[in-house]
Short mmCIF file of C-alpha atoms and ligand atoms in Angstrom, two decimals:
data_model
loop_
_atom_site.label_atom_id
_atom_site.label_comp_id
_atom_site.label_asym_id
_atom_site.label_seq_id
_atom_site.Cartn_x
_atom_site.Cartn_y
_atom_site.Cartn_z
CA UNK G 48 -4.99 10.67 -30.03
CA UNK G 49 -4.05 9.41 -33.50
CA UNK G 50 -4.85 5.84 -32.42
CA UNK G 51 -8.22 6.91 -30.99
CA UNK G 52 -9.04 8.76 -34.21
CA UNK G 53 -8.04 5.75 -36.34
CA UNK G 54 -10.25 3.53 -34.20
CA UNK G 55 -13.22 5.94 -34.48
CA UNK G 56 -12.77 6.04 -38.23
CA UNK G 57 -12.66 2.23 -38.39
CA UNK G 58 -15.99 2.26 -36.54
CA UNK G 59 -17.27 4.62 -39.29
CA UNK G 60 -17.78 7.45 -36.79
CA UNK G 61 -17.36 10.99 -38.09
CA UNK G 62 -15.06 13.18 -36.01
CA UNK G 63 -15.81 16.82 -35.24
CA UNK G 64 -12.96 18.89 -33.83
CA UNK G 65 -12.88 22.11 -31.80
CA UNK G 66 -9.33 23.39 -31.25
CA UNK G 67 -9.02 25.83 -28.34
CA UNK G 68 -6.49 27.38 -26.01
CA UNK G 69 -8.71 26.59 -23.05
CA UNK G 70 -10.28 28.76 -20.34
CA UNK G 71 -13.51 27.52 -21.83
CA UNK G 72 -16.49 29.87 -22.04
CA UNK G 73 -19.89 29.83 -23.70
CA UNK G 74 -18.30 30.85 -27.03
CA UNK G 75 -16.20 27.65 -27.10
CA UNK G 76 -19.16 25.58 -25.92
CA UNK G 77 -21.27 26.89 -28.80
CA UNK G 78 -18.57 25.47 -31.13
CA UNK G 79 -18.89 22.10 -29.34
CA UNK G 80 -22.65 22.25 -30.01
CA UNK G 81 -22.03 22.93 -33.71
CA UNK G 82 -19.57 20.04 -33.84
CA UNK G 83 -22.01 17.69 -32.10
CA UNK G 84 -24.72 18.65 -34.57
CA UNK G 85 -22.44 17.92 -37.52
CA UNK G 86 -20.53 14.80 -36.44
CA UNK G 87 -20.83 11.60 -34.38
CA UNK G 88 -18.01 12.32 -31.95
CA UNK G 89 -16.56 15.64 -30.82
CA UNK G 90 -12.90 16.06 -29.91
CA UNK G 91 -11.67 19.31 -28.36
CA UNK G 92 -8.07 20.30 -27.86
CA UNK G 93 -6.63 22.62 -25.26
CA UNK G 94 -3.18 23.88 -26.05
CA UNK G 95 -1.89 27.36 -25.27
CA UNK G 96 0.32 27.45 -28.33
CA UNK G 97 3.55 29.34 -27.61
CA UNK G 98 4.40 29.90 -31.28
CA UNK G 99 1.41 32.14 -31.90
CA UNK G 100 2.39 34.58 -29.14
CA UNK G 101 4.91 37.28 -29.97
CA UNK G 102 7.57 38.71 -27.67
CA UNK G 103 5.91 40.79 -24.95
CA UNK G 104 2.50 39.13 -25.49
CA UNK G 105 0.53 37.30 -22.83
CA UNK G 106 1.68 33.66 -23.28
CA UNK G 107 2.60 33.24 -19.62
CA UNK G 108 -0.40 35.12 -18.23
CA UNK G 109 -2.91 33.53 -20.62
CA UNK G 110 -5.70 32.28 -18.30
CA UNK G 111 -5.72 28.53 -17.64
CA UNK G 112 -8.11 26.32 -15.64
CA UNK G 113 -7.95 22.76 -16.91
CA UNK G 114 -10.19 21.18 -14.27
CA UNK G 115 -13.00 23.65 -14.92
CA UNK G 116 -12.49 23.21 -18.70
CA UNK G 117 -12.77 19.42 -18.45
CA UNK G 118 -15.98 19.71 -16.47
CA UNK G 119 -17.58 22.20 -18.89
CA UNK G 120 -16.58 20.21 -21.99
CA UNK G 121 -17.85 16.94 -20.57
CA UNK G 122 -21.19 18.52 -19.60
CA UNK G 123 -21.59 19.72 -23.19
CA UNK G 124 -21.03 16.20 -24.59
CA UNK G 125 -17.48 16.63 -25.82
CA UNK G 126 -16.23 13.02 -25.95
CA UNK G 127 -12.44 13.47 -26.07
CA UNK G 128 -10.07 16.17 -24.92
CA UNK G 129 -6.60 16.33 -26.45
CA UNK G 130 -4.43 18.21 -24.00
CA UNK G 131 -0.76 17.93 -24.97
CA UNK G 132 2.14 19.69 -23.30
CA UNK G 133 4.51 21.95 -25.19
CA UNK G 134 7.30 19.37 -25.52
CA UNK G 135 4.90 16.86 -27.06
CA UNK G 136 3.90 19.36 -29.74
CA UNK G 137 7.31 20.96 -30.36
CA UNK G 138 10.31 18.69 -29.88
CA UNK G 139 13.73 20.31 -29.61
CA UNK G 140 14.34 19.32 -33.27
CA UNK G 141 11.18 21.03 -34.55
CA UNK G 142 11.78 22.89 -37.84
CA UNK G 143 8.65 22.83 -40.02
CA UNK G 144 6.26 25.77 -40.30
CA UNK G 145 3.05 26.34 -42.23
CA UNK G 146 2.55 29.89 -43.48
CA UNK G 147 -0.36 31.22 -45.50
CA UNK G 148 1.16 33.99 -47.60
CA UNK G 149 -0.37 37.48 -47.91
CA UNK G 150 -3.48 36.79 -45.79
CA UNK G 151 -1.27 36.52 -42.69
CA UNK G 152 0.22 39.99 -43.28
CA UNK G 153 -2.90 42.16 -43.10
CA UNK G 154 -5.05 43.34 -40.15
CA UNK G 155 -3.79 41.58 -36.98
CA UNK G 156 -0.73 40.40 -38.93
CA UNK G 157 0.59 43.96 -39.12
CA UNK G 158 1.17 44.17 -35.38
CA UNK G 159 1.41 40.42 -34.69
CA UNK G 160 3.92 39.50 -37.39
CA UNK G 161 4.44 35.81 -36.54
CA UNK G 162 1.03 35.13 -35.00
CA UNK G 163 -0.74 33.47 -37.93
CA UNK G 164 2.29 31.33 -38.82
CA UNK G 165 2.05 29.95 -35.27
CA UNK G 166 -1.69 29.38 -35.68
CA UNK G 167 -1.50 27.62 -39.06
CA UNK G 168 1.46 25.49 -37.96
CA UNK G 169 -0.30 24.27 -34.84
CA UNK G 170 -3.66 23.78 -36.57
CA UNK G 171 -1.95 21.75 -39.33
CA UNK G 172 -0.36 19.58 -36.64
CA UNK G 173 -3.63 19.24 -34.71
CA UNK G 174 -5.48 18.23 -37.89
CA UNK G 175 -2.86 15.51 -38.53
CA UNK G 176 -3.23 14.28 -34.96
CA UNK G 177 -7.04 14.41 -34.60
CA UNK G 178 -7.85 13.61 -38.28
CA UNK G 179 -11.21 15.39 -38.12
CA UNK G 180 -13.98 15.22 -40.72
CA UNK G 181 -15.12 18.65 -39.66
CA UNK G 182 -13.44 21.39 -37.62
CA UNK G 183 -15.27 24.30 -36.04
CA UNK G 184 -13.78 27.77 -35.54
CA UNK G 185 -15.37 31.00 -34.30
CA UNK G 186 -16.19 34.00 -36.46
CA UNK G 187 -14.75 36.29 -33.76
CA UNK G 188 -11.29 35.45 -35.10
CA UNK G 189 -12.41 36.35 -38.62
CA UNK G 190 -8.92 36.58 -40.11
CA UNK G 191 -7.89 33.28 -38.52
CA UNK G 192 -11.02 31.65 -40.00
CA UNK G 193 -10.23 32.94 -43.50
CA UNK G 194 -6.58 31.86 -43.24
CA UNK G 195 -7.44 28.37 -41.99
CA UNK G 196 -9.98 27.88 -44.77
CA UNK G 197 -7.29 28.85 -47.29
CA UNK G 198 -4.77 26.47 -45.69
CA UNK G 199 -7.27 23.59 -45.75
CA UNK G 200 -8.01 24.17 -49.43
CA UNK G 201 -4.38 24.78 -50.45
CA UNK G 202 -3.02 21.73 -48.58
CA UNK G 203 -5.94 19.45 -49.55
CA UNK G 204 -6.99 18.59 -46.02
CA UNK G 205 -9.96 16.26 -46.05
CA UNK G 206 -11.64 18.36 -43.37
CA UNK G 207 -14.66 20.60 -43.71
CA UNK G 208 -14.20 23.89 -41.87
CA UNK G 209 -17.31 25.35 -40.26
CA UNK G 210 -17.28 28.93 -39.01
CA UNK G 211 -19.72 29.48 -36.15
CA UNK G 212 -21.24 32.83 -35.16
CA UNK G 213 -19.82 35.11 -32.46
CA UNK G 214 -21.31 34.52 -29.01
CA UNK G 215 -21.73 37.71 -26.99
CA UNK G 216 -22.27 38.72 -23.39
CA UNK G 217 -25.67 40.32 -22.64
CA UNK G 218 -24.22 43.79 -23.26
CA UNK G 219 -22.75 42.77 -26.64
CA UNK G 220 -19.09 42.22 -25.73
CA UNK G 221 -17.79 39.26 -27.74
CA UNK G 222 -16.92 36.34 -25.45
CA UNK G 223 -13.19 35.77 -25.11
CA UNK G 224 -10.91 34.08 -22.60
CA UNK G 225 -9.08 37.41 -22.43
CA UNK G 226 -12.17 39.26 -21.10
CA UNK G 227 -10.96 38.36 -17.58
CA UNK G 228 -8.10 40.85 -18.06
CA UNK G 229 -10.55 43.77 -18.06
CA UNK G 230 -10.77 45.93 -14.95
CA UNK G 231 -14.29 47.16 -14.08
CA UNK G 232 -14.12 50.47 -15.97
CA UNK G 233 -12.41 48.88 -18.97
CA UNK G 234 -15.06 46.15 -19.08
CA UNK G 235 -17.74 48.84 -19.33
CA UNK G 236 -15.82 50.80 -21.96
CA UNK G 237 -15.20 47.64 -24.03
CA UNK G 238 -18.90 47.38 -24.97
CA UNK G 239 -18.26 50.31 -27.30
CA UNK G 240 -16.67 47.96 -29.87
CA UNK G 241 -19.92 46.10 -30.50
CA UNK G 242 -22.01 49.28 -30.20
CA UNK G 243 -19.88 50.92 -32.88
CA UNK G 244 -20.27 47.87 -35.15
CA UNK G 245 -24.06 47.92 -34.60
CA UNK G 246 -24.09 51.61 -35.48
CA UNK G 247 -22.18 50.72 -38.66
CA UNK G 248 -24.90 48.22 -39.57
CA UNK G 249 -27.55 50.93 -39.13
CA UNK G 250 -25.54 53.38 -41.24
CA UNK G 251 -25.25 50.81 -44.03
CA UNK G 252 -28.96 49.96 -43.76
CA UNK G 253 -29.60 53.69 -44.19
CA UNK G 254 -27.59 53.80 -47.40
CA UNK G 255 -24.09 54.86 -46.28
CA UNK G 256 -21.53 53.12 -48.52
CA UNK G 257 -18.42 55.25 -48.07
CA UNK G 258 -15.91 53.37 -45.91
CA UNK G 259 -14.11 56.53 -44.67
CA UNK G 260 -17.39 57.83 -43.21
CA UNK G 261 -18.03 54.49 -41.50
CA UNK G 262 -14.48 54.17 -40.14
CA UNK G 263 -14.57 57.78 -38.90
CA UNK G 264 -17.78 57.09 -36.95
CA UNK G 265 -16.38 53.89 -35.38
CA UNK G 266 -13.17 55.76 -34.47
CA UNK G 267 -15.19 58.61 -32.94
CA UNK G 268 -17.26 56.22 -30.80
CA UNK G 269 -14.33 54.11 -29.57
CA UNK G 270 -12.09 57.12 -28.92
CA UNK G 271 -14.74 58.59 -26.63
CA UNK G 272 -13.87 55.84 -24.09
CA UNK G 273 -11.06 56.70 -21.72
CA UNK G 274 -9.46 53.27 -21.52
CA UNK G 275 -9.61 52.51 -25.27
CA UNK G 276 -6.64 52.58 -27.65
CA UNK G 277 -7.45 51.66 -31.25
CA UNK G 278 -5.15 49.30 -33.16
CA UNK G 279 -7.10 49.20 -36.42
CA UNK G 280 -10.55 49.68 -37.94
CA UNK G 281 -10.75 48.16 -41.41
CA UNK G 282 -13.27 47.25 -44.08
CA UNK G 283 -11.94 44.42 -46.26
CA UNK G 284 -13.02 41.79 -48.77
CA UNK G 285 -13.93 38.51 -47.06
CA UNK G 286 -12.00 36.31 -49.52
CA UNK G 287 -8.61 38.03 -49.68
CA UNK G 288 -8.76 40.67 -46.90
CA UNK G 289 -8.00 43.45 -49.40
CA UNK G 290 -9.17 46.89 -48.18
CA UNK G 291 -12.30 48.32 -49.80
CA UNK G 292 -13.32 51.97 -50.15
CA UNK G 293 -16.97 51.27 -50.72
CA UNK G 294 -19.43 48.84 -49.15
CA UNK G 295 -20.38 46.59 -52.04
CA UNK G 296 -21.11 42.84 -51.99
CA UNK G 297 -19.81 41.11 -48.86
CA UNK G 298 -17.51 43.15 -46.63
CA UNK G 299 -15.80 42.31 -43.32
CA UNK G 300 -15.64 45.24 -40.93
CA UNK G 301 -13.02 44.39 -38.32
CA UNK G 302 -11.84 46.25 -35.25
CA UNK G 303 -8.88 45.63 -32.94
CA UNK G 304 -8.58 47.71 -29.83
CA UNK G 305 -6.70 47.75 -26.52
CA UNK G 306 -8.45 48.29 -23.21
CA UNK G 307 -5.73 48.58 -20.60
CA UNK G 308 -3.00 46.16 -21.59
CA UNK G 309 -5.21 43.61 -23.31
CA UNK G 310 -6.08 43.60 -27.00
CA UNK G 311 -9.58 42.73 -28.23
CA UNK G 312 -10.96 42.01 -31.67
CA UNK G 313 -14.48 41.99 -33.03
CA UNK G 314 -16.13 42.16 -36.44
CA UNK G 315 -19.27 42.06 -38.51
CA UNK G 316 -19.87 40.92 -42.07
CA UNK G 317 -22.20 43.15 -44.06
CA UNK G 318 -23.85 42.23 -47.35
CA UNK G 319 -25.42 44.76 -49.70
O1 LIG V 163 -8.45 30.37 -31.79
C1 LIG V 163 -7.69 29.80 -30.98
O2 LIG V 163 -8.03 29.57 -29.83
C2 LIG V 163 -6.29 29.40 -31.45
O3 LIG V 163 -5.77 30.33 -32.33
C3 LIG V 163 -6.25 27.98 -32.05
C4 LIG V 163 -7.09 27.90 -33.32
C5 LIG V 163 -6.75 26.97 -31.04
C6 LIG V 163 -4.81 27.62 -32.42
O4 LIG V 163 -3.97 27.64 -31.31
#
């Protein structure tokens, strides 16, 4: 992959990169579109990265379908797919980790203590392998997006990070490879996450600024669903993920919630 990237650069082609863990859906493909619009050549990677899964998480069960993925990526004009195996990415001597302090501790980092260290380490490696001019990530993983932007700035990567909007199913559920885990009833219940975020938007449009009132309403709506178990509902600053008490300026409202065994995240950014 490094040789291919060097060759593309010699040919003065700009490289767009979409890192994924595979089980490609329309959300990933929308990132490919953004990359194609912003670069000459798009490279995707598929790597279910073991270091970002904690003990008891779904590393082994994570859905995989490489043949289908290849077909979908090719159809959407993704020119190269980097698809390494675990040994190629992590040799038995592997020792180096990339950790973005503070930002990795909040929100999802509270329950998933080593998750973001795994993400930043693998993304740093992927950037050094693919050498992209631009890299596209999804807004669904809002905290990941903020952390990667910080890493890119702090470590002087010569890569522009583009964050692309969340792509949703018709009923509002954010697209995710993990949606396949949902049983029928859970799938129906899971739409409450987006409905509660939409309700939040209406509340803010109607002048509500107090975060406790907003969080209480989201909690009330999600708790009304039998299969839902809330992990967190938070309103935070978009730069440093610090909690806010009042909606002022730009605020990220983020929700993490279990339906059955699987954990789902979603968010909106509001500006007042
Ligand atoms: O968002 C993902 O799919 C993963 O966290 C990423 C960025 C590909 C790193 O493994």
